[in-house]
Every structure is written in structure tokens, then in C-alpha cells.
Short mmCIF file of C-alpha atoms and ligand atoms in Angstrom, two decimals:
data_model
loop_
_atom_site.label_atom_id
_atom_site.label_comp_id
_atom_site.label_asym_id
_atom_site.label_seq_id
_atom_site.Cartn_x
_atom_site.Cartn_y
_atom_site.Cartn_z
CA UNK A 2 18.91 -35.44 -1.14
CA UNK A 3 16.66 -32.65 -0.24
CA UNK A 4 16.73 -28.85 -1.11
CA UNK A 5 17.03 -27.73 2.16
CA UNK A 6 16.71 -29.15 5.48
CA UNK A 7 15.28 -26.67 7.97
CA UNK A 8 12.81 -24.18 6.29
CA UNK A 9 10.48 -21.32 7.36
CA UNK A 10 7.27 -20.74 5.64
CA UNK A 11 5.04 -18.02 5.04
CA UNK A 12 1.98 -19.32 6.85
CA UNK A 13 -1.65 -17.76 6.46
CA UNK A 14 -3.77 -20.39 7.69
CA UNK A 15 -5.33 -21.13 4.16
CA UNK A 16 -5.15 -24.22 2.38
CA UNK A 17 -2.21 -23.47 -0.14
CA UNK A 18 0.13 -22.74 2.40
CA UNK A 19 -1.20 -25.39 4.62
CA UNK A 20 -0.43 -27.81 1.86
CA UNK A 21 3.06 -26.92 1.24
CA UNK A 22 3.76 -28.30 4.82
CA UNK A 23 3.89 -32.00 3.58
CA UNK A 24 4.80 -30.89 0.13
CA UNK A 25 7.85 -29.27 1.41
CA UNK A 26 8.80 -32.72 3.12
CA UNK A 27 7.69 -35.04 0.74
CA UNK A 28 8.17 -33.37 -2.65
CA UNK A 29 11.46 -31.28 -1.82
CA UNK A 30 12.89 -33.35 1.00
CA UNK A 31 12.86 -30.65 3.18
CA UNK A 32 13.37 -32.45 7.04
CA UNK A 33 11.85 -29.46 9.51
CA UNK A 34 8.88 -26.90 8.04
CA UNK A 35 8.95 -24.00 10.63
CA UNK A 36 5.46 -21.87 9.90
CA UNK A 37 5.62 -18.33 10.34
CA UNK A 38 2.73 -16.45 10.61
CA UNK A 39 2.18 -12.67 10.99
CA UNK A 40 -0.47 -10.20 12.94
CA UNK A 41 -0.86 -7.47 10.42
CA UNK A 42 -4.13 -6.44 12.05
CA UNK A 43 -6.06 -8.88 9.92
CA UNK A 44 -7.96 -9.70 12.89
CA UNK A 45 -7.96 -13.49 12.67
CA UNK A 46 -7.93 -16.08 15.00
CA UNK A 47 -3.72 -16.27 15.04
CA UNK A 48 -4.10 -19.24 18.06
CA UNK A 49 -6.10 -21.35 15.71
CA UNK A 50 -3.47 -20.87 12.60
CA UNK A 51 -0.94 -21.51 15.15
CA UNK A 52 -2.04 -24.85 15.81
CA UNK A 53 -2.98 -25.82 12.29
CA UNK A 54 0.32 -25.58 11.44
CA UNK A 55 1.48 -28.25 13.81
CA UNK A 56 -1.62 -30.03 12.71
CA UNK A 57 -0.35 -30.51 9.14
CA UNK A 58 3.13 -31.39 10.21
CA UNK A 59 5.19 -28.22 11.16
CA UNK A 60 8.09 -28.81 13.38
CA UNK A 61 7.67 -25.30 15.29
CA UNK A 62 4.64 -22.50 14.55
CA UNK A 63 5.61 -19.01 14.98
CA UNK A 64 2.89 -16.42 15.52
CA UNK A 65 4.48 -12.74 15.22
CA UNK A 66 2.80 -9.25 15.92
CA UNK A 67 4.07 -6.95 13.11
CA UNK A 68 1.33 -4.58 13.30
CA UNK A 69 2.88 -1.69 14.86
CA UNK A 70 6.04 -2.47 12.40
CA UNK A 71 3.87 -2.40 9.23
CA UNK A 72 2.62 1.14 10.56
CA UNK A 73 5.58 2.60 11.51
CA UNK A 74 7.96 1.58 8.81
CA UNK A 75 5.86 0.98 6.07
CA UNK A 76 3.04 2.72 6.14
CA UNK A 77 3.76 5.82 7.28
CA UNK A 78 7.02 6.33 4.59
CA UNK A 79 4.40 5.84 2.24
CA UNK A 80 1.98 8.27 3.56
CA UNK A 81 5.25 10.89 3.37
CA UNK A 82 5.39 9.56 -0.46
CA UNK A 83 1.92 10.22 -1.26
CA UNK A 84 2.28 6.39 -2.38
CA UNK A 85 -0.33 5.35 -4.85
CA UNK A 86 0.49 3.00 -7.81
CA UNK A 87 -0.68 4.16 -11.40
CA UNK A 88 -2.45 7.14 -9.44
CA UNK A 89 -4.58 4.97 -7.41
CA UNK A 90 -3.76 1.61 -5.46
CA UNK A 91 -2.28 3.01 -1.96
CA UNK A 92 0.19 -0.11 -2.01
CA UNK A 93 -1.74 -2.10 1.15
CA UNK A 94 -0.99 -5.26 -0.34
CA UNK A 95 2.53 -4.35 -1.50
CA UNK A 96 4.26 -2.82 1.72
CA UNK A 97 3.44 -5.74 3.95
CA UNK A 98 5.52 -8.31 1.62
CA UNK A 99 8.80 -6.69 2.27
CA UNK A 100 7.76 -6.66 6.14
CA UNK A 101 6.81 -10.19 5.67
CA UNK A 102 10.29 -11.13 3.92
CA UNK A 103 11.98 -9.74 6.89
CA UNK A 104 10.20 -11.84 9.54
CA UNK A 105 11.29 -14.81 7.53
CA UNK A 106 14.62 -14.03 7.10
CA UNK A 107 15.09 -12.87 11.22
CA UNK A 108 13.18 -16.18 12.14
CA UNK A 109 15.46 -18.27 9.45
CA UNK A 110 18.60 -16.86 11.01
CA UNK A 111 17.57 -17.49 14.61
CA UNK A 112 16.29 -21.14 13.90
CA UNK A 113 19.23 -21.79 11.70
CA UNK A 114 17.50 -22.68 8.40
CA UNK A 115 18.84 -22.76 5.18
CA UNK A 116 15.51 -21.50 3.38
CA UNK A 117 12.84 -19.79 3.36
CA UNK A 118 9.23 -20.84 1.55
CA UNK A 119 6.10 -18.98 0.68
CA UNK A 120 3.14 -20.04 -1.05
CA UNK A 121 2.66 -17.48 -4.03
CA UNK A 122 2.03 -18.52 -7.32
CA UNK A 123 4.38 -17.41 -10.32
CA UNK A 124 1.20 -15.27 -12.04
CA UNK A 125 1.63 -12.58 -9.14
CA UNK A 126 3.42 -9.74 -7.78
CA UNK A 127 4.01 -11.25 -4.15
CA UNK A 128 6.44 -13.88 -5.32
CA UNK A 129 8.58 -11.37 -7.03
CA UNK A 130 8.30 -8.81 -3.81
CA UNK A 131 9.21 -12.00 -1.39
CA UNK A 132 12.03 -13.55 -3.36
CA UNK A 133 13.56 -9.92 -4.32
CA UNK A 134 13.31 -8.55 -0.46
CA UNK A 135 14.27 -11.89 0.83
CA UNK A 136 17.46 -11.95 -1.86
CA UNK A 137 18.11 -8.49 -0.33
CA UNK A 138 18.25 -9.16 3.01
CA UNK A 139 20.23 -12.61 3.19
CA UNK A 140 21.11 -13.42 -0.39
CA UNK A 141 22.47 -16.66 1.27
CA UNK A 142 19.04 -17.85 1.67
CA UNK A 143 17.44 -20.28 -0.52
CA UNK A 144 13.95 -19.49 -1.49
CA UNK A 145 11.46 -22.31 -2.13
CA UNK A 146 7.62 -21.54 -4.14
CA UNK A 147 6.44 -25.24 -3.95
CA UNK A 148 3.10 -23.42 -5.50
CA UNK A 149 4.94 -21.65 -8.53
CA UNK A 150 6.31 -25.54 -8.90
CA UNK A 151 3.33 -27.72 -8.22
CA UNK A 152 0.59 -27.08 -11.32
CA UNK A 153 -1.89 -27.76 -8.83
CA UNK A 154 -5.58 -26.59 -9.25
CA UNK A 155 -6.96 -26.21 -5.73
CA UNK A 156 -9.31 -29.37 -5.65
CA UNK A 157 -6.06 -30.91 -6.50
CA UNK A 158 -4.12 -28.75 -3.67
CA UNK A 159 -6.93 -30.56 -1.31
CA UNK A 160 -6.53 -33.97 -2.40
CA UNK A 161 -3.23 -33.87 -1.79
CA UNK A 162 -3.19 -32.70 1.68
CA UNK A 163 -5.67 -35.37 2.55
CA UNK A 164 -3.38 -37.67 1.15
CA UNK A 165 -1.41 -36.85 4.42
CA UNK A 166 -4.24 -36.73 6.60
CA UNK A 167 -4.98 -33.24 6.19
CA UNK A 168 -8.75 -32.59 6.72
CA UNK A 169 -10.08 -28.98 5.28
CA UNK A 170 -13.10 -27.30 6.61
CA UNK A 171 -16.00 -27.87 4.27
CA UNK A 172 -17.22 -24.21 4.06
CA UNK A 173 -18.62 -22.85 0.61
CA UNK A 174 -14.91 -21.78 -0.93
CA UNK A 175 -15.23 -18.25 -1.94
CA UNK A 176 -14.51 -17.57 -5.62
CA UNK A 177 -11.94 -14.83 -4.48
CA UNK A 178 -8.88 -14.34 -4.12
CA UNK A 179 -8.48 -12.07 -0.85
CA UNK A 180 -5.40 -10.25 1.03
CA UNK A 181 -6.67 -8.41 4.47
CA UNK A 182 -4.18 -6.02 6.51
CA UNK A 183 -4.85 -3.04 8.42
CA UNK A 184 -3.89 -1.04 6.00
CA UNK A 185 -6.93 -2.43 3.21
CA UNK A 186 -7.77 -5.20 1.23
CA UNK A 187 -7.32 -6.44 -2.27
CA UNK A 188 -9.60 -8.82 -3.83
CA UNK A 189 -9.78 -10.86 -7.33
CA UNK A 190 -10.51 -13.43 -9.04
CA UNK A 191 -14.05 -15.02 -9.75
CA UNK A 192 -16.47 -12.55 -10.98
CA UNK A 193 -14.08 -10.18 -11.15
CA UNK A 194 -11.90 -11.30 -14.17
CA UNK A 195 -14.61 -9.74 -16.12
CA UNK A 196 -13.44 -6.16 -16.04
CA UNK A 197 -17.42 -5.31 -17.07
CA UNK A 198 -18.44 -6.88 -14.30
CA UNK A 199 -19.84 -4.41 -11.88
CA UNK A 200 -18.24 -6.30 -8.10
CA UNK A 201 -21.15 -7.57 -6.05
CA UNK A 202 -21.51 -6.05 -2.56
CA UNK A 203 -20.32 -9.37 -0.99
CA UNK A 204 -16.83 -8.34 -1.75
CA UNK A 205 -16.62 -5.44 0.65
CA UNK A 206 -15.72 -5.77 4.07
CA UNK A 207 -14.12 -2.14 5.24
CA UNK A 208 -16.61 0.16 3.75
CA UNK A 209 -20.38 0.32 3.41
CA UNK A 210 -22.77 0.58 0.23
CA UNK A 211 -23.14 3.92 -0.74
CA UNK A 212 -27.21 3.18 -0.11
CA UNK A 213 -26.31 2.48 3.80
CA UNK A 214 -23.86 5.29 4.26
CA UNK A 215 -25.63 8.22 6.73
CA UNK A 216 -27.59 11.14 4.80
CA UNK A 217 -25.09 13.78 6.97
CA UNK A 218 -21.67 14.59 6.46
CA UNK A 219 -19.29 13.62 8.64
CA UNK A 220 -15.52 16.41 9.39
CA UNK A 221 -12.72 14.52 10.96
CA UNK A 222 -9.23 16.67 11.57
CA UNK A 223 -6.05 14.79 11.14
CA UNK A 224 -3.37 16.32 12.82
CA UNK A 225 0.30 15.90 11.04
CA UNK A 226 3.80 16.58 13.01
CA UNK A 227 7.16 16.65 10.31
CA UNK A 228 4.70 14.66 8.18
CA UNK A 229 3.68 11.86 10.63
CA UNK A 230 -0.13 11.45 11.64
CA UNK A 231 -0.29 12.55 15.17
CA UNK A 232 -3.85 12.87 15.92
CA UNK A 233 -7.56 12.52 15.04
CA UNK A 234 -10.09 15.07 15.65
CA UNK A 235 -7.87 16.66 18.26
CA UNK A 236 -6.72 13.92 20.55
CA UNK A 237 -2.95 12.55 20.11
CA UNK A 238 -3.10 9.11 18.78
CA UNK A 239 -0.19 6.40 17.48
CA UNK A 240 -0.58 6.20 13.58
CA UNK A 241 -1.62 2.68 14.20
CA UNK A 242 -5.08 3.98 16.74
CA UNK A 243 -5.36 6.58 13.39
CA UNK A 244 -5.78 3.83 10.95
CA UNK A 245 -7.82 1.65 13.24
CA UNK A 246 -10.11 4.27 14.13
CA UNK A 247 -9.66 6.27 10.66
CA UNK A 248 -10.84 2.88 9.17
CA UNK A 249 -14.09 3.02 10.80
CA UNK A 250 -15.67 6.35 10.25
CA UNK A 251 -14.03 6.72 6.95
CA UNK A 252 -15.55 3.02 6.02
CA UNK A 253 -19.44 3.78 7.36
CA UNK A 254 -18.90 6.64 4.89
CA UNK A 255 -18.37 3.86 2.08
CA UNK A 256 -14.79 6.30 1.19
CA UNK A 257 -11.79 4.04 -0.01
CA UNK A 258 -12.93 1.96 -2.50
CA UNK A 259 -10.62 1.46 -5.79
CA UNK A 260 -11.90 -0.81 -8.84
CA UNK A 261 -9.03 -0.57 -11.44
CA UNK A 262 -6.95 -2.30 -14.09
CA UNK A 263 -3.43 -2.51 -13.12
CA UNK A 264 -0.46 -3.40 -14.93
CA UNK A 265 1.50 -6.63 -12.82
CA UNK A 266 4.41 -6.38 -12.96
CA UNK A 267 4.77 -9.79 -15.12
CA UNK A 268 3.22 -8.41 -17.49
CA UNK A 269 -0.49 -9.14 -17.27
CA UNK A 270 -3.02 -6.35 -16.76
CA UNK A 271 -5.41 -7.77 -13.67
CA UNK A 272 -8.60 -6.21 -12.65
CA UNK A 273 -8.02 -5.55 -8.94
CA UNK A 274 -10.64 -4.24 -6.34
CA UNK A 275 -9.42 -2.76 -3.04
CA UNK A 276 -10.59 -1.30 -0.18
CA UNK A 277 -8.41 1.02 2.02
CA UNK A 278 -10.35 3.63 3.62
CA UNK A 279 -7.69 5.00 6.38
CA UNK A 280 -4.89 5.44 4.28
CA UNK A 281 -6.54 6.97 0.80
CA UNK A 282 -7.44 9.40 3.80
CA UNK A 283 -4.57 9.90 5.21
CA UNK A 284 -2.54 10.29 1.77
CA UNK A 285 -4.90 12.85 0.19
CA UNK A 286 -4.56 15.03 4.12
CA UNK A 287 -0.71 14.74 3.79
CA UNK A 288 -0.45 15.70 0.48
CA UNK A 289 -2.88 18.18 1.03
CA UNK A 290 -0.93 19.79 3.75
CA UNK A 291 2.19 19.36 1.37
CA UNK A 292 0.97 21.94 -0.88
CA UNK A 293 -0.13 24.47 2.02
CA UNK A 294 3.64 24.44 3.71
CA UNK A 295 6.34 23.22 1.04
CA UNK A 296 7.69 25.58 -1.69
CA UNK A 297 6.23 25.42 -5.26
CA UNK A 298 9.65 24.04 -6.50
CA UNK A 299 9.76 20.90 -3.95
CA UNK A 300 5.85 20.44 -4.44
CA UNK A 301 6.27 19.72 -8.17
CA UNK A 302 9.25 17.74 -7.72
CA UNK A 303 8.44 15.40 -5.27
CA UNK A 304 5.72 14.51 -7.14
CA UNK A 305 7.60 12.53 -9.55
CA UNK A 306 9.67 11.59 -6.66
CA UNK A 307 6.37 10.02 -5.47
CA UNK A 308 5.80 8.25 -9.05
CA UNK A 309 8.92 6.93 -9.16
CA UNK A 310 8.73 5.57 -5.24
CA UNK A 311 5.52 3.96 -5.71
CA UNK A 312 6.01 1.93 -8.83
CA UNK A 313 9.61 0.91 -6.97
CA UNK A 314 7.43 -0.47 -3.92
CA UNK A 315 5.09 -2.14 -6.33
CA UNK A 316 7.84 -4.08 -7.99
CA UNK A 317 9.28 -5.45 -5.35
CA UNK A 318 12.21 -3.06 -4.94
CA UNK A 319 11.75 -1.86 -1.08
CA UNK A 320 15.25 -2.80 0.34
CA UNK A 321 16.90 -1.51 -3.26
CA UNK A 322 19.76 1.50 -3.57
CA UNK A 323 17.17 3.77 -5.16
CA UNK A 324 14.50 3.03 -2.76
CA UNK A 325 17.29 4.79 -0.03
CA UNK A 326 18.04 7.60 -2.07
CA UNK A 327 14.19 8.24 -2.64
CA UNK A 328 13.50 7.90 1.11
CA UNK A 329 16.51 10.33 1.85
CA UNK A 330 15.10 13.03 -0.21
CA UNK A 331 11.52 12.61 0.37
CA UNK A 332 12.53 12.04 4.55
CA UNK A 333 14.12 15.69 4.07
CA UNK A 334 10.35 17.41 2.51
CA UNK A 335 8.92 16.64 5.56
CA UNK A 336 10.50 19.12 8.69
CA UNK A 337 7.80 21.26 7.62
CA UNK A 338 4.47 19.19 6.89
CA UNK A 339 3.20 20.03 10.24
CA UNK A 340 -0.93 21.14 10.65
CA UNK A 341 -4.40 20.21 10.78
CA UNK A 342 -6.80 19.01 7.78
CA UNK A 343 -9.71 18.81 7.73
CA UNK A 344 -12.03 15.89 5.86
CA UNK A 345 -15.45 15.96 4.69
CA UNK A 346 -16.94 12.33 4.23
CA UNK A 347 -20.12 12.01 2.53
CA UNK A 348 -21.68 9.14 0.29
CA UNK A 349 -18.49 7.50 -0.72
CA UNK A 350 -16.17 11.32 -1.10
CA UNK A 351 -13.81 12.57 1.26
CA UNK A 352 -13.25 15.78 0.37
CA UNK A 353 -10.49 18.01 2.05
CA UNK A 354 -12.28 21.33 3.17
CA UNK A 355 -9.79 22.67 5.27
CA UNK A 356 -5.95 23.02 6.37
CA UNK A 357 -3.74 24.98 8.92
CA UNK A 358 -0.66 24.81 9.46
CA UNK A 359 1.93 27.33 11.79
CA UNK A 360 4.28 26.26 8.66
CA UNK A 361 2.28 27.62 5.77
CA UNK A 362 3.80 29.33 3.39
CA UNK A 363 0.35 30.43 1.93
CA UNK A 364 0.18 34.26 2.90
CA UNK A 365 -3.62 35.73 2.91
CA UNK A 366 -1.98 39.28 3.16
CA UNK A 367 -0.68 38.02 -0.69
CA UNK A 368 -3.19 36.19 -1.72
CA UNK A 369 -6.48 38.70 -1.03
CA UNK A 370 -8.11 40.47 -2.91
CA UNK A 371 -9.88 42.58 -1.00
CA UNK A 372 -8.64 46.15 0.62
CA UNK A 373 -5.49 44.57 2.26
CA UNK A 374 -3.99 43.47 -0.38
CA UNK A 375 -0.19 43.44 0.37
CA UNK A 376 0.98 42.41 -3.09
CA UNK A 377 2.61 44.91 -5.31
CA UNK A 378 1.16 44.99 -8.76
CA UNK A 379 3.49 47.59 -10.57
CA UNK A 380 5.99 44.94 -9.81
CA UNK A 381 4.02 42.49 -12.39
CA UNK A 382 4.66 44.77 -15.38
CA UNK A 383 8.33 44.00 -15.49
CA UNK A 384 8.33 40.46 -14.81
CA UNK A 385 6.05 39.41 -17.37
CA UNK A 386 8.37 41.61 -19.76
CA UNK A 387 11.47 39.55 -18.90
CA UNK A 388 8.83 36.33 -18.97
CA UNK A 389 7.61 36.77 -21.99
CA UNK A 390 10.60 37.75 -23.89
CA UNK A 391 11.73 34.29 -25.04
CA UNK A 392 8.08 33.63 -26.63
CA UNK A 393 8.41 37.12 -28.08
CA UNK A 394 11.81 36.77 -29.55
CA UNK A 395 10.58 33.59 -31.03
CA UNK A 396 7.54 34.65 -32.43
CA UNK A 397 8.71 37.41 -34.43
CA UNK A 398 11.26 35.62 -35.64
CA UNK A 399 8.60 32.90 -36.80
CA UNK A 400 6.61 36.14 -38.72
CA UNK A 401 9.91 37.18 -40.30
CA UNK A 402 10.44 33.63 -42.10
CA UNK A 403 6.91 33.76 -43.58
N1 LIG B 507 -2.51 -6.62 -7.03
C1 LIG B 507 -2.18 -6.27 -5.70
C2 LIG B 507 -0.69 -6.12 -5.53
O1 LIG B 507 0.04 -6.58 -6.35
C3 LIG B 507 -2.80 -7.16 -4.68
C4 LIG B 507 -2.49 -8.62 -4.73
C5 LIG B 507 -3.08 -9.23 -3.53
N2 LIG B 507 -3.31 -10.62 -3.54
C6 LIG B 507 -4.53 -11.18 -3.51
N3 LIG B 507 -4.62 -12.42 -3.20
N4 LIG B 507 -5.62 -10.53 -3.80
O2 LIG B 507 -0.24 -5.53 -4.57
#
């Protein structure tokens, strides 16, 4: 009796999820293994993954575009959270999974399956960001891991796909571990699980080495609308033509690379490298422009807002009641966070140099200091009285005890 008998699986193309295909049927008695596999502007060969699927024994092989979904709903609520786990990781990695849990769960329903599979071990995040999504979205759904199951090393993983006349291309197998979307890339493993280990320039795809970068500075002005990216260097763009192009320049700059120790959410600290030139951008513009048109009260607020939103998105918790109240607030910020900032990138640093806005509330009538100075001064006497007074009370009270 199997587990299931119609299932869709996460499909990349690589050979741990290839392998679940007959391990799915043979192990778990699963009779149809529908691959799913998504466009997140990876830029692979989809075609090719499409008909490896079938190769290795999948009944059907869906190929779906979720680019322009991962932009628009995922990426750019982040961007309007300022999203960046432990102060750093802008989440690339960690907002497609719930996008990917979604495509599973649509496809499931329309092919009638009774589960869903992905191929994440049980060391990770991803497993607990599919199986929690997936549990949110059709808690009817069984969810299979054959890989959290299977205690297979990968020369293992190989020998038993050739058992079933799988046949894997005999390229040198890279010692990393690698996840590629538009929005960046995470890599670890190998060399890397030495946190002293400086990462070799062979990891980097998106950005260049700081020795290749150009010797002059290069300005780029992102234009923001209610806190959405609406154009680059003056010419209206979809967020998704931003990032693309955003990835470029930023990248030949050698800006968005992270190398950090981050706490899983299992429990294990993992040294993580990442590379996500377009949207480190993007977030430090936004949040720039933030603090030229919101209030000082909403500024500081939402920044623990932020905190909270990012760490919820890390662990797994995207379709989650508190994830809805979050976006609710941090949705009503943005009205405002409409302008123009302007970038500097240089030698790996992309420095914000400038921001306008028709929404500032930054007042230069207020804030001068020269002859046209607007602010009354006279009026500081008596606030820092009443300001003070607590502290004053206190600390003659403190002298009276001694
Ligand atoms: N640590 C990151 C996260 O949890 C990235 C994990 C990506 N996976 C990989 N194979 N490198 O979001």
C-alpha cells in the first residue's frame, strides 16, 4: 500500500530531486510522480529539465513561469519591509519557497493528487518553509521528503538512480551547495564550512571582484511610487526590468555580496555566502526614502515591525496570521514613500547620496542654518524645561538620599 498515489514534486533538474522520481515509486509506492518545475529567473535551460523529468520516470513535467509572481508578491512586500534577516540576508532564498509551495499545491489540486514532494533535506530551512506554507495552504495535503528519509550520501543518491537506468552527466560535481533566483544567490557547503575560510572567487556569479570593478563611480536613480520601484535612472520600468537591469550595473560594481553566520532555524549556526546585488539596492533606496517622507514616530516603529517580519519570512511563516497583520500595517507606511534616490556604486559600496521626494517631510526652511532659518529658538528654552524635568526631579532626589 503506498503513501500516496498521484504526487507533485518540486523539480530542479539536479540529481536529488531527479532521484526521488523512482524513489517516490519504488520506496513509497507512490503510482504517478508529476514534476513541477519553476522559472524564477534562474536562467536555465527549463526545456531540458522538462524532459529529464520524463526521462527518469515522471508521469507529466510541468514547467511554470513564476518570475513576475516572485517580483510582485514577494519581493516587492519585502522591499516595503526593509526585509533583511539578522540585519543582513535580504531573504532571496527564503521568499521563493512559499511561492514555490503554492505552485505545488495549485498544480496538486488541478491534477488531483493527494501529495506533494520536495527534495530538501531535514538539516535546512527549505523543508520547514515548504511543509509549513504547503500545511497552510491545503492542510489536506500530504507532504513527502524522500531526502529527509533516505540517509543517502550523494554517490549513493547516484547509484541508486542508475539502478533505474538513470544516467547523470559526468561533469566535475561542485563542492557547493547553490540556490539561484533573480532575486540572488546563496551558496554553502565545501570550503565554506570553515567560517575562516576566506570564499574563493569561483563562488560568485552576480557580482565582480572588487580588482575588476571600474576605477569610476557609477549614480543610478531609483524612482519609488507608494513604495513600489517604478523606475531606473528616469525611465518607467516593471520591478522585475529593475532587478534584471539593477542586477547588472549594481553586480560590475562587485555591490551585494553578504558572507555571514546565520542562525537556521533548527538550530545550527551555518556559514552562508550570498549574492543579491538588485535588491540590497533597492532595500537600502526604500528605506532611505522612508526616513526622508514618514514621521519620526512610524520610522522607529516600523523598524521593529521590519525585525519582526523578516525573521517570520525566514522561518517559514509567510501564509501565517501575524505575517497579515504585519503586511496590513507595514502596506499602510507606504501612501507616502514616493521619490527619487540616488546610488553611488563604487568598488563593492553603494552608497545613497541623494533623495527627493514631493512627500518629504524634511523642511530646509527648518533645518538651515544659515540666514533663513525659519525655526524659532526661544521656543527651545521651554521645552527642554518640561523635558528635562523628570531627570531633574530624579536627580535631586538621588543628592538628597546621600
Ligand atoms: N540559508 C539560506 C536560507 O535559509 C539559503 C539556503 C539556500 N540553499 C542552498 N542550497 N544554498 O534562506
Amino acid at each position: 500500500m503506498g503513501r500516496a498515489e498521484r504526487v507533485v514534486l518540486a523539480y530542479s533538474g539536479g540529481v536529488d530531486t531527479t532521484v526521488c522520481i523512482p524513489y517516490l515509486k519504488h520506496e513509497f509506492g507512490v503510482k504517478e510522480v508529476i514534476t513541477l518545475a519553476a522559472d524564477l529567473g534562474q536562467g536555465e535551460d527549463l526545456e531540458a529539465i522538462r524532459a529529464k523529468a520524463l526521462t527518469a520516470g515522471a508521469a507529466e513535467s510541468l514547467v511554470v513561469n513564476a518570475t513576475e509572481t516572485l517580483v510582485e508578491r514577494y519581493a516587492v512586500p519585502a522591499i516595503q519591509a526593509n526585509a533583511l534577516y539578522e540585519n543582513r540576508y535580504p531573504l532571496s532564498t527564503a521568499l521563493a519557497r512559499p511561492l514555490i509551495a503554492k505552485l505545488l499545491v495549485d498544480a496538486a489540486e488541478q491534477c488531483g493528487a493527494d501529495a506533494v514532494a520536495h527534495g530538501c533535506t531535514g538539516k535546512g530551512n527549505d523543508q520547514v518553509r515548504f511543509d509549513v506554507s504547503i500545511g497552510a495552504l491545503n492542510p489536506g495535503l500530504k507532504v513527502l521528503a524522500p531526502a529527509r528519509e533516505w540517509g543517502m550520501s550523494r554517490g549513493e543518491a547516484i547509484a541508486y538512480g542508475e539502478r533505474y537506468g538513470l544516467t547523470f552527466a559526468v561533469k566535475k560535481s561542485s563542492p557547493y551547495s547553490i540556490d539561484y533566483n533573480l532575486l540572488g544567490r546563496s551558496i554553502e557547503a565545501g570550503p565554506l564550512e570553515d567560517p575562516w575560510n576566506e570564499p574563493l572567487e569561483e563562488v560568485f556569479a552576480m557580482t565582480a571582484a572588487i580588482a575588476d570593478t571600474p576605477d569610476t563611480p557609477e549614480y543610478v536613480e531609483l524612482g519609488f511610487i507608494a513604495g513600489v520601484p517604478t523606475s531606473l535612472n528616469g525611465q518607467d520600468l516593471s520591478v522585475l526590468e529593475i532587478l534584471k537591469q539593477l542586477n547588472t550595473i549594481a553586480g560590475r560594481h562587485g555591490v551585494g555580496r553578504i558572507d555571514m553566520i546565520e542562525n537556521r532555524l533548527v538550530g545550527i549556526k551555518s556559514r552562508e555566502i550570498y549574492e543579491a546585488p538588485a535588491l540590497l539596492v533597492l532595500i537600502a533606496a526604500h528605506r532611505d526614502l522612508e526616513s526622508l517622507t514618514l514621521t519620526a514616530d512610524v520610522t522607529q516603529y516600523k523598524r521593529g515591525i521590519e525585525e519582526s517580519y523578516s525573521r517570520l519570512v525566514y522561518n517559514g511563516l509567510w501564509y501565517s496570521p501575524l505575517k497579515a497583520a504585519l503586511d496590513a500595517f507595514i502596506h499602510q507606511t507606504q501612501a507616502q514613500v514616493s521619490g527619487t534616490v540616488r546610488v553611488k556604486l563604487h568598488k563593492g559600496s553603494a552608497q545613497i547620496v541623494g533623495r527627493r521626494s514631493e512627500q518629504a517631510l524634511y523642511s530646509e526652511a527648518l533645518a538651515t542654518y544659515g540666514s533663513s532659518d525659519q525655526f524659532d529658538h526661544r521656543a527651545a528654552e521651554g521645552f527642554i524645561y518640561v523635558w528635562g524635568l523628570p531627570t531633574r526631579v530624579w536627580s535631586e532626589q538621588l543628592r538628597q538620599d546621600q
